[in-house]
Short mmCIF file of C-alpha atoms in Angstrom, two decimals:
data_model
loop_
_atom_site.label_atom_id
_atom_site.label_comp_id
_atom_site.label_asym_id
_atom_site.label_seq_id
_atom_site.Cartn_x
_atom_site.Cartn_y
_atom_site.Cartn_z
CA UNK A 1 -10.04 -9.65 -21.32
CA UNK A 2 -10.10 -13.43 -20.97
CA UNK A 3 -7.64 -13.87 -23.83
CA UNK A 4 -4.65 -11.60 -24.44
CA UNK A 5 -3.47 -13.48 -27.51
CA UNK A 6 -5.26 -11.26 -30.11
CA UNK A 7 -3.67 -8.16 -28.56
CA UNK A 8 -0.20 -9.67 -28.94
CA UNK A 9 -0.56 -9.97 -32.73
CA UNK A 10 0.74 -7.20 -35.02
CA UNK A 11 -2.86 -6.05 -35.59
CA UNK A 12 -3.58 -6.03 -31.88
CA UNK A 13 -0.42 -4.09 -31.06
CA UNK A 14 -1.21 -1.56 -33.80
CA UNK A 15 -4.66 -1.07 -32.30
CA UNK A 16 -3.16 -0.59 -28.82
CA UNK A 17 -0.98 2.17 -30.26
CA UNK A 18 -4.00 3.71 -31.96
CA UNK A 19 -6.12 3.87 -28.77
CA UNK A 20 -3.31 4.94 -26.43
CA UNK A 21 -4.48 7.77 -24.18
CA UNK A 22 -8.10 7.63 -25.33
CA UNK A 23 -10.31 9.57 -22.91
CA UNK A 24 -13.46 7.78 -21.65
CA UNK A 25 -15.68 10.37 -23.31
CA UNK A 26 -14.06 9.63 -26.69
CA UNK A 27 -14.23 5.83 -26.57
CA UNK A 28 -17.48 5.47 -28.51
CA UNK A 29 -16.29 7.64 -31.39
CA UNK A 30 -12.89 5.92 -31.50
CA UNK A 31 -14.51 2.45 -31.40
CA UNK A 32 -16.93 3.35 -34.20
CA UNK A 33 -14.08 4.56 -36.42
CA UNK A 34 -11.78 1.59 -35.75
CA UNK A 35 -14.50 -1.04 -36.26
CA UNK A 36 -14.67 -0.09 -39.91
CA UNK A 37 -11.31 -1.82 -40.45
CA UNK A 38 -10.91 -4.18 -37.48
CA UNK A 39 -12.99 -6.86 -35.73
CA UNK A 40 -15.33 -5.37 -33.12
CA UNK A 41 -14.10 -7.74 -30.41
CA UNK A 42 -10.48 -6.79 -30.98
CA UNK A 43 -11.30 -3.08 -30.86
CA UNK A 44 -13.16 -3.56 -27.58
CA UNK A 45 -10.25 -5.55 -26.15
CA UNK A 46 -7.78 -2.82 -27.15
CA UNK A 47 -9.88 -0.09 -25.56
CA UNK A 48 -10.27 -2.21 -22.42
CA UNK A 49 -6.50 -2.71 -22.24
CA UNK A 50 -5.96 1.03 -22.71
CA UNK A 51 -8.21 1.72 -19.72
CA UNK A 52 -6.29 -0.80 -17.61
CA UNK A 53 -2.98 0.78 -18.63
CA UNK A 54 -4.25 4.19 -17.56
CA UNK A 55 -5.27 2.78 -14.16
CA UNK A 56 -1.97 0.94 -13.80
CA UNK A 57 0.09 4.09 -14.33
CA UNK A 58 -0.37 4.99 -10.65
CA UNK A 59 1.36 1.75 -9.64
CA UNK A 60 3.88 1.21 -12.41
CA UNK A 61 4.52 4.67 -13.82
CA UNK A 62 3.22 5.82 -17.20
CA UNK A 63 6.20 4.56 -19.20
CA UNK A 64 6.08 0.95 -17.99
CA UNK A 65 2.29 0.79 -17.78
CA UNK A 66 2.03 2.01 -21.37
CA UNK A 67 3.96 -1.06 -22.57
CA UNK A 68 2.60 -3.69 -20.20
CA UNK A 69 -0.44 -5.99 -20.39
CA UNK A 70 -2.97 -6.23 -17.60
CA UNK A 71 -6.04 -8.05 -16.39
CA UNK A 72 -8.57 -6.26 -14.16
CA UNK A 73 -7.50 -8.34 -11.15
CA UNK A 74 -3.87 -7.82 -12.07
CA UNK A 75 -4.16 -4.06 -11.83
CA UNK A 76 -6.02 -4.30 -8.54
CA UNK A 77 -3.82 -6.86 -6.81
CA UNK A 78 -0.33 -6.25 -8.18
CA UNK A 79 2.37 -4.71 -6.00
CA UNK A 80 3.17 -1.02 -6.42
CA UNK A 81 6.47 -0.72 -8.30
CA UNK A 82 8.18 1.27 -5.53
CA UNK A 83 7.32 -1.41 -2.94
CA UNK A 84 8.38 -4.24 -5.24
CA UNK A 85 11.70 -2.49 -5.94
CA UNK A 86 12.36 -2.06 -2.21
CA UNK A 87 11.67 -5.76 -1.56
CA UNK A 88 13.87 -6.81 -4.49
CA UNK A 89 16.71 -4.72 -3.08
CA UNK A 90 16.35 -6.44 0.31
CA UNK A 91 16.61 -9.80 -1.42
CA UNK A 92 19.67 -8.62 -3.36
CA UNK A 93 21.34 -7.44 -0.14
CA UNK A 94 20.68 -10.89 1.33
CA UNK A 95 22.76 -12.39 -1.46
CA UNK A 96 19.80 -13.79 -3.43
CA UNK A 97 20.53 -14.44 -7.10
CA UNK A 98 17.45 -16.52 -7.93
CA UNK A 99 13.88 -16.53 -6.60
CA UNK A 100 10.75 -18.60 -7.10
CA UNK A 101 7.92 -16.04 -7.33
CA UNK A 102 4.80 -18.04 -6.46
CA UNK A 103 1.35 -16.57 -7.27
CA UNK A 104 3.20 -14.09 -9.49
CA UNK A 105 0.14 -12.44 -11.03
CA UNK A 106 0.89 -10.20 -13.99
CA UNK A 107 4.55 -10.06 -12.94
CA UNK A 108 4.96 -6.85 -10.94
CA UNK A 109 7.31 -8.37 -8.38
CA UNK A 110 9.06 -10.52 -10.97
CA UNK A 111 9.90 -7.36 -12.94
CA UNK A 112 11.43 -5.75 -9.83
CA UNK A 113 13.44 -8.89 -9.04
CA UNK A 114 14.78 -9.06 -12.59
CA UNK A 115 15.72 -5.39 -12.58
CA UNK A 116 17.71 -6.06 -9.41
CA UNK A 117 19.65 -8.72 -11.35
CA UNK A 118 17.81 -11.69 -9.80
CA UNK A 119 16.77 -14.66 -11.93
CA UNK A 120 13.04 -15.38 -11.51
CA UNK A 121 10.68 -18.31 -11.90
CA UNK A 122 7.22 -16.69 -11.98
CA UNK A 123 4.38 -19.14 -11.36
CA UNK A 124 0.63 -18.56 -11.67
CA UNK A 125 -2.13 -21.06 -12.37
CA UNK A 126 -4.40 -18.69 -14.34
CA UNK A 127 -3.67 -18.93 -18.09
CA UNK A 128 -4.48 -15.30 -18.90
CA UNK A 129 -2.54 -13.98 -15.93
CA UNK A 130 0.49 -16.10 -16.83
CA UNK A 131 0.24 -14.89 -20.43
CA UNK A 132 0.24 -11.28 -19.20
CA UNK A 133 3.33 -11.92 -17.05
CA UNK A 134 5.12 -13.48 -20.02
CA UNK A 135 4.13 -10.57 -22.29
CA UNK A 136 5.28 -8.07 -19.68
CA UNK A 137 8.70 -9.69 -19.32
CA UNK A 138 9.07 -9.50 -23.09
CA UNK A 139 7.77 -5.92 -23.34
CA UNK A 140 10.23 -4.67 -20.72
CA UNK A 141 13.21 -6.58 -22.11
CA UNK A 142 13.47 -8.96 -19.15
CA UNK A 143 12.71 -12.32 -20.78
CA UNK A 144 16.27 -13.54 -20.22
CA UNK A 145 15.78 -13.28 -16.44
CA UNK A 146 12.11 -14.20 -16.07
CA UNK A 147 10.71 -17.66 -16.78
CA UNK A 148 6.91 -17.77 -16.54
CA UNK A 149 5.22 -21.05 -15.75
CA UNK A 150 1.48 -21.73 -15.76
CA UNK A 151 1.03 -24.15 -12.86
CA UNK A 152 -0.41 -24.69 -9.39
CA UNK A 153 2.22 -23.30 -7.03
CA UNK A 154 1.70 -26.12 -4.53
CA UNK A 155 3.24 -28.54 -7.02
CA UNK A 156 6.32 -26.49 -7.95
CA UNK A 157 9.77 -27.63 -6.84
CA UNK A 158 11.66 -24.59 -5.57
CA UNK A 159 14.80 -26.42 -4.42
CA UNK A 160 16.97 -24.87 -7.12
CA UNK A 161 16.32 -21.29 -6.03
CA UNK A 162 17.98 -19.15 -3.37
CA UNK A 163 14.70 -17.68 -2.17
CA UNK A 164 10.94 -18.04 -2.30
CA UNK A 165 8.45 -15.20 -2.57
CA UNK A 166 4.74 -15.95 -2.10
CA UNK A 167 1.90 -13.50 -2.72
CA UNK A 168 -1.28 -15.49 -1.93
CA UNK A 169 -4.62 -14.35 -3.32
CA UNK A 170 -6.42 -12.36 -0.62
CA UNK A 171 -9.64 -11.70 -2.48
CA UNK A 172 -12.56 -13.99 -3.13
CA UNK A 173 -15.99 -13.74 -4.66
CA UNK A 174 -17.16 -11.63 -1.72
CA UNK A 175 -14.20 -9.27 -1.59
CA UNK A 176 -11.21 -9.14 0.75
CA UNK A 177 -10.26 -12.23 2.76
CA UNK A 178 -9.17 -11.51 6.32
CA UNK A 179 -8.50 -15.04 7.57
CA UNK A 180 -4.91 -15.97 6.53
CA UNK A 181 -5.92 -19.62 6.30
CA UNK A 182 -8.52 -18.65 3.69
CA UNK A 183 -5.83 -17.17 1.42
CA UNK A 184 -5.14 -19.08 -1.79
CA UNK A 185 -2.86 -20.87 -1.01
CA UNK A 186 -3.33 -20.75 2.80
CA UNK A 187 -0.74 -18.95 4.91
CA UNK A 188 0.25 -22.24 6.60
CA UNK A 189 1.25 -23.69 3.21
CA UNK A 190 3.19 -20.52 2.34
CA UNK A 191 5.05 -20.72 5.66
CA UNK A 192 6.06 -24.33 4.98
CA UNK A 193 7.31 -23.29 1.54
CA UNK A 194 9.26 -20.42 3.10
CA UNK A 195 10.88 -22.63 5.74
CA UNK A 196 12.20 -24.89 2.99
CA UNK A 197 14.22 -22.06 1.40
CA UNK A 198 17.39 -20.28 2.49
CA UNK A 199 15.34 -17.10 2.78
CA UNK A 200 11.82 -16.12 1.86
CA UNK A 201 9.22 -13.38 1.95
CA UNK A 202 5.45 -13.79 2.21
CA UNK A 203 3.24 -10.85 1.28
CA UNK A 204 0.17 -10.62 3.52
CA UNK A 205 -2.55 -8.13 4.39
CA UNK A 206 -1.39 -5.29 6.69
CA UNK A 207 -4.26 -6.00 9.08
CA UNK A 208 -2.90 -9.44 9.97
CA UNK A 209 -3.07 -10.06 13.74
CA UNK A 210 0.37 -10.03 15.35
CA UNK A 211 -0.41 -13.33 17.03
CA UNK A 212 -0.70 -14.91 13.54
CA UNK A 213 2.96 -14.12 12.78
CA UNK A 214 5.04 -17.33 13.01
CA UNK A 215 7.86 -17.33 15.57
CA UNK A 216 10.38 -18.03 12.80
CA UNK A 217 9.45 -14.86 10.89
CA UNK A 218 10.45 -11.22 10.91
CA UNK A 219 7.37 -9.02 10.38
CA UNK A 220 7.58 -5.84 8.33
CA UNK A 221 4.85 -3.31 7.59
CA UNK A 222 5.40 -1.07 4.55
CA UNK A 223 3.83 2.27 3.68
CA UNK A 224 4.36 4.33 0.54
CA UNK A 225 3.69 8.04 0.64
CA UNK A 226 1.90 7.60 3.96
CA UNK A 227 -0.44 4.83 2.74
CA UNK A 228 0.02 1.37 4.29
CA UNK A 229 0.43 -1.06 1.42
CA UNK A 230 1.25 -4.45 2.86
CA UNK A 231 2.87 -6.58 5.51
CA UNK A 232 5.68 -9.00 4.74
CA UNK A 233 6.87 -12.02 6.68
CA UNK A 234 10.60 -12.56 6.17
CA UNK A 235 12.32 -15.88 6.83
CA UNK A 236 16.05 -16.37 7.11
CA UNK A 237 16.59 -12.83 8.41
CA UNK A 238 15.82 -11.95 12.07
CA UNK A 239 13.18 -14.21 13.67
CA UNK A 240 10.85 -12.31 15.98
CA UNK A 241 11.96 -8.87 14.77
CA UNK A 242 9.34 -6.22 13.93
CA UNK A 243 9.93 -3.26 11.64
CA UNK A 244 8.02 -0.47 9.92
CA UNK A 245 9.41 0.74 6.59
CA UNK A 246 8.38 4.02 5.03
CA UNK A 247 8.78 4.74 1.33
CA UNK A 248 10.16 6.69 -0.38
CA UNK A 249 13.41 6.37 1.44
CA UNK A 250 13.45 3.73 2.63
CA UNK A 251 13.35 4.64 6.32
CA UNK A 252 13.04 1.70 8.69
CA UNK A 253 12.04 1.77 12.35
CA UNK A 254 12.99 -1.37 14.26
CA UNK A 255 11.07 -2.56 17.29
CA UNK A 256 13.05 -2.48 20.52
CA UNK A 257 10.48 -4.04 22.86
CA UNK A 258 9.59 -0.82 24.65
CA UNK A 259 6.54 -0.92 26.94
CA UNK A 260 3.45 1.11 26.06
CA UNK A 261 4.07 4.84 26.54
CA UNK A 262 2.60 6.61 29.55
CA UNK A 263 -0.46 8.82 29.15
CA UNK A 264 0.36 12.45 29.84
CA UNK A 265 -1.34 15.86 29.55
CA UNK A 266 -1.56 17.36 26.09
CA UNK A 267 1.54 19.32 25.17
CA UNK A 268 2.08 21.90 22.47
CA UNK A 269 2.95 19.28 19.86
CA UNK A 270 0.94 16.34 18.54
CA UNK A 271 2.56 13.56 16.54
CA UNK A 272 0.58 11.37 14.16
CA UNK A 273 2.62 8.18 13.57
CA UNK A 274 2.75 6.75 10.08
CA UNK A 275 0.24 3.96 9.48
CA UNK A 276 3.00 1.36 9.09
CA UNK A 277 4.34 2.35 12.53
CA UNK A 278 0.89 1.91 14.05
CA UNK A 279 0.29 -1.44 12.34
CA UNK A 280 3.69 -2.66 13.52
CA UNK A 281 2.84 -1.65 17.11
CA UNK A 282 5.85 0.68 17.25
CA UNK A 283 4.16 3.81 18.59
CA UNK A 284 6.25 3.43 21.77
CA UNK A 285 9.42 3.79 19.70
CA UNK A 286 8.12 7.04 18.22
CA UNK A 287 7.10 8.33 21.67
CA UNK A 288 10.59 7.55 22.95
CA UNK A 289 12.18 9.33 19.98
CA UNK A 290 10.21 12.57 20.54
CA UNK A 291 10.29 12.28 24.35
CA UNK A 292 6.49 12.23 24.48
CA UNK A 293 3.55 10.22 25.72
CA UNK A 294 0.04 9.22 24.67
CA UNK A 295 -2.97 11.53 24.91
CA UNK A 296 -5.14 8.49 25.71
CA UNK A 297 -4.26 4.84 26.41
CA UNK A 298 -6.31 3.67 23.40
CA UNK A 299 -5.32 6.35 20.85
CA UNK A 300 -2.16 6.31 18.72
CA UNK A 301 -1.46 10.04 19.00
CA UNK A 302 1.73 11.10 20.77
CA UNK A 303 2.09 14.46 22.50
CA UNK A 304 5.23 16.33 23.55
CA UNK A 305 6.26 19.77 24.77
CA UNK A 306 9.07 20.34 22.26
CA UNK A 307 9.26 19.81 18.49
CA UNK A 308 11.53 16.89 17.66
CA UNK A 309 11.47 16.02 13.94
CA UNK A 310 11.06 12.34 13.12
CA UNK A 311 10.44 10.65 9.75
CA UNK A 312 8.07 8.20 11.43
CA UNK A 313 5.37 10.70 12.44
CA UNK A 314 3.88 13.98 11.25
CA UNK A 315 4.09 16.79 13.79
CA UNK A 316 1.36 19.36 14.41
CA UNK A 317 1.47 22.44 16.60
CA UNK A 318 -1.72 22.47 18.69
CA UNK A 319 -3.31 25.83 19.41
CA UNK A 320 -6.62 24.79 20.97
CA UNK A 321 -8.11 21.93 22.96
CA UNK A 322 -11.92 21.91 23.17
CA UNK A 323 -14.56 19.45 24.35
CA UNK A 324 -16.42 18.09 21.34
CA UNK A 325 -18.94 20.79 20.38
CA UNK A 326 -19.77 21.60 16.77
CA UNK A 327 -21.16 25.06 17.54
CA UNK A 328 -18.03 26.13 19.39
CA UNK A 329 -15.86 24.81 16.60
CA UNK A 330 -17.90 26.61 13.93
CA UNK A 331 -17.64 29.89 15.84
CA UNK A 332 -13.90 29.55 16.37
CA UNK A 333 -13.24 28.73 12.70
CA UNK A 334 -15.40 31.66 11.59
CA UNK A 335 -13.53 33.99 13.94
CA UNK A 336 -10.19 32.86 12.48
CA UNK A 337 -11.45 32.90 8.88
CA UNK A 338 -10.59 29.27 8.26
CA UNK A 339 -11.75 28.06 4.87
CA UNK A 340 -9.19 25.32 4.24
CA UNK A 341 -10.04 22.70 6.84
CA UNK A 342 -8.36 19.32 7.23
CA UNK A 343 -10.28 16.96 9.51
CA UNK A 344 -8.58 13.91 11.02
CA UNK A 345 -10.09 11.43 13.41
CA UNK A 346 -9.00 8.65 15.67
CA UNK A 347 -11.35 7.27 18.33
CA UNK A 348 -14.33 9.31 17.11
CA UNK A 349 -17.51 8.16 15.39
CA UNK A 350 -17.95 11.50 13.59
CA UNK A 351 -17.09 11.40 9.89
CA UNK A 352 -14.83 14.21 8.62
CA UNK A 353 -17.10 15.12 5.72
CA UNK A 354 -20.08 15.32 8.06
CA UNK A 355 -18.24 17.75 10.33
CA UNK A 356 -17.04 19.82 7.40
CA UNK A 357 -20.63 20.23 6.17
CA UNK A 358 -21.77 21.34 9.60
CA UNK A 359 -19.07 23.94 10.26
CA UNK A 360 -19.11 25.35 6.70
CA UNK A 361 -15.53 26.67 6.67
CA UNK A 362 -15.01 29.98 4.88
CA UNK A 363 -12.01 32.25 4.58
CA UNK A 364 -8.38 32.37 3.42
CA UNK A 365 -6.75 30.60 6.38
CA UNK A 366 -6.07 26.89 7.00
CA UNK A 367 -6.34 24.66 10.06
CA UNK A 368 -6.33 20.99 11.03
CA UNK A 369 -8.95 19.59 13.42
CA UNK A 370 -8.40 16.29 15.23
CA UNK A 371 -11.50 14.48 16.44
CA UNK A 372 -10.25 12.17 19.15
CA UNK A 373 -10.21 11.38 22.84
CA UNK A 374 -7.97 12.90 25.49
CA UNK A 375 -7.84 10.92 28.72
CA UNK A 376 -11.12 9.26 27.71
CA UNK A 377 -13.05 12.45 26.88
CA UNK A 378 -14.27 13.28 23.33
CA UNK A 379 -12.08 16.20 22.30
CA UNK A 380 -11.33 18.51 19.39
CA UNK A 381 -7.72 19.57 18.90
CA UNK A 382 -7.00 22.44 16.53
CA UNK A 383 -3.60 23.14 15.04
CA UNK A 384 -1.46 23.10 11.93
CA UNK A 385 1.41 21.03 10.52
CA UNK A 386 4.85 21.92 11.83
#
């Protein structure tokens, strides 16, 4: 996978078509057959690319992924297409017609920008990654809007572009990097690059401390299908603003500076805020919306007496509140013939799978168990989605 060039030849493309959709169990037989007429290295590269395309389908959709070219890191680190499309639309609404996409990877964001009608300079210093981005622009018919440049982003002049987008590398030899100054390039450099543009967006890890957000930036946390995907620092929009955006939608909850909600007794309804809402520290806004309060000062569960639908939290009707006791829970679930058990936890050291093994759910009925704390006490809440 260190060189995509052989796969871009007519022979390589023909092999990619031949191995499309190959199941892992069939790879050996397919490789043996194809090596009779093609170089072994090229056959291996084609099969490796087919595996990457299958993995990438979850992010890019089967149609695009089946035409694109990937590296292992590119599949892992590229932006999900739905998130990239949302960000590109925000740029378009800001009047952006051209963007310098720095640390562009295999081109996931560049593709979304181009499809929004934005001209893109995509820059990455890794030769293979840049080659994949260039091949992807060509494969998707976007070469007229995407220029790919193999270069160190710190030396690129972005003055001719309306906006800057930076997606620093957040993985190293030992895995994820949590210190923003250890990103490549560091967050401080990315901020300086952003401040030099009319508007900009910096993609960062969703676990970034709020105190690390520059005063000039708007901070946005994005989830897709309930999974938190990333945080973005926007420049040239609304300095100091905080928002949580949920996809599909999009649905955006803006921070209003509310104080932390009061702790109150458990009501009939429990609300589990979306992860982006929690990361953005906007649980108070959800509590205000449902006219509820917290079950514990350290737990991001909101309780209320009445059901009030909100897109920013999942509501559950609570039927039982018990002190943590596995035997009591097992007996109650057996009595109610619960065999479909969803276990959620927040503020508990017990692992859901461990609890499921101990209670051995059996029967046709379903229930949700929350392992949490209520007013400081380890508690089990039993209920079901609204």
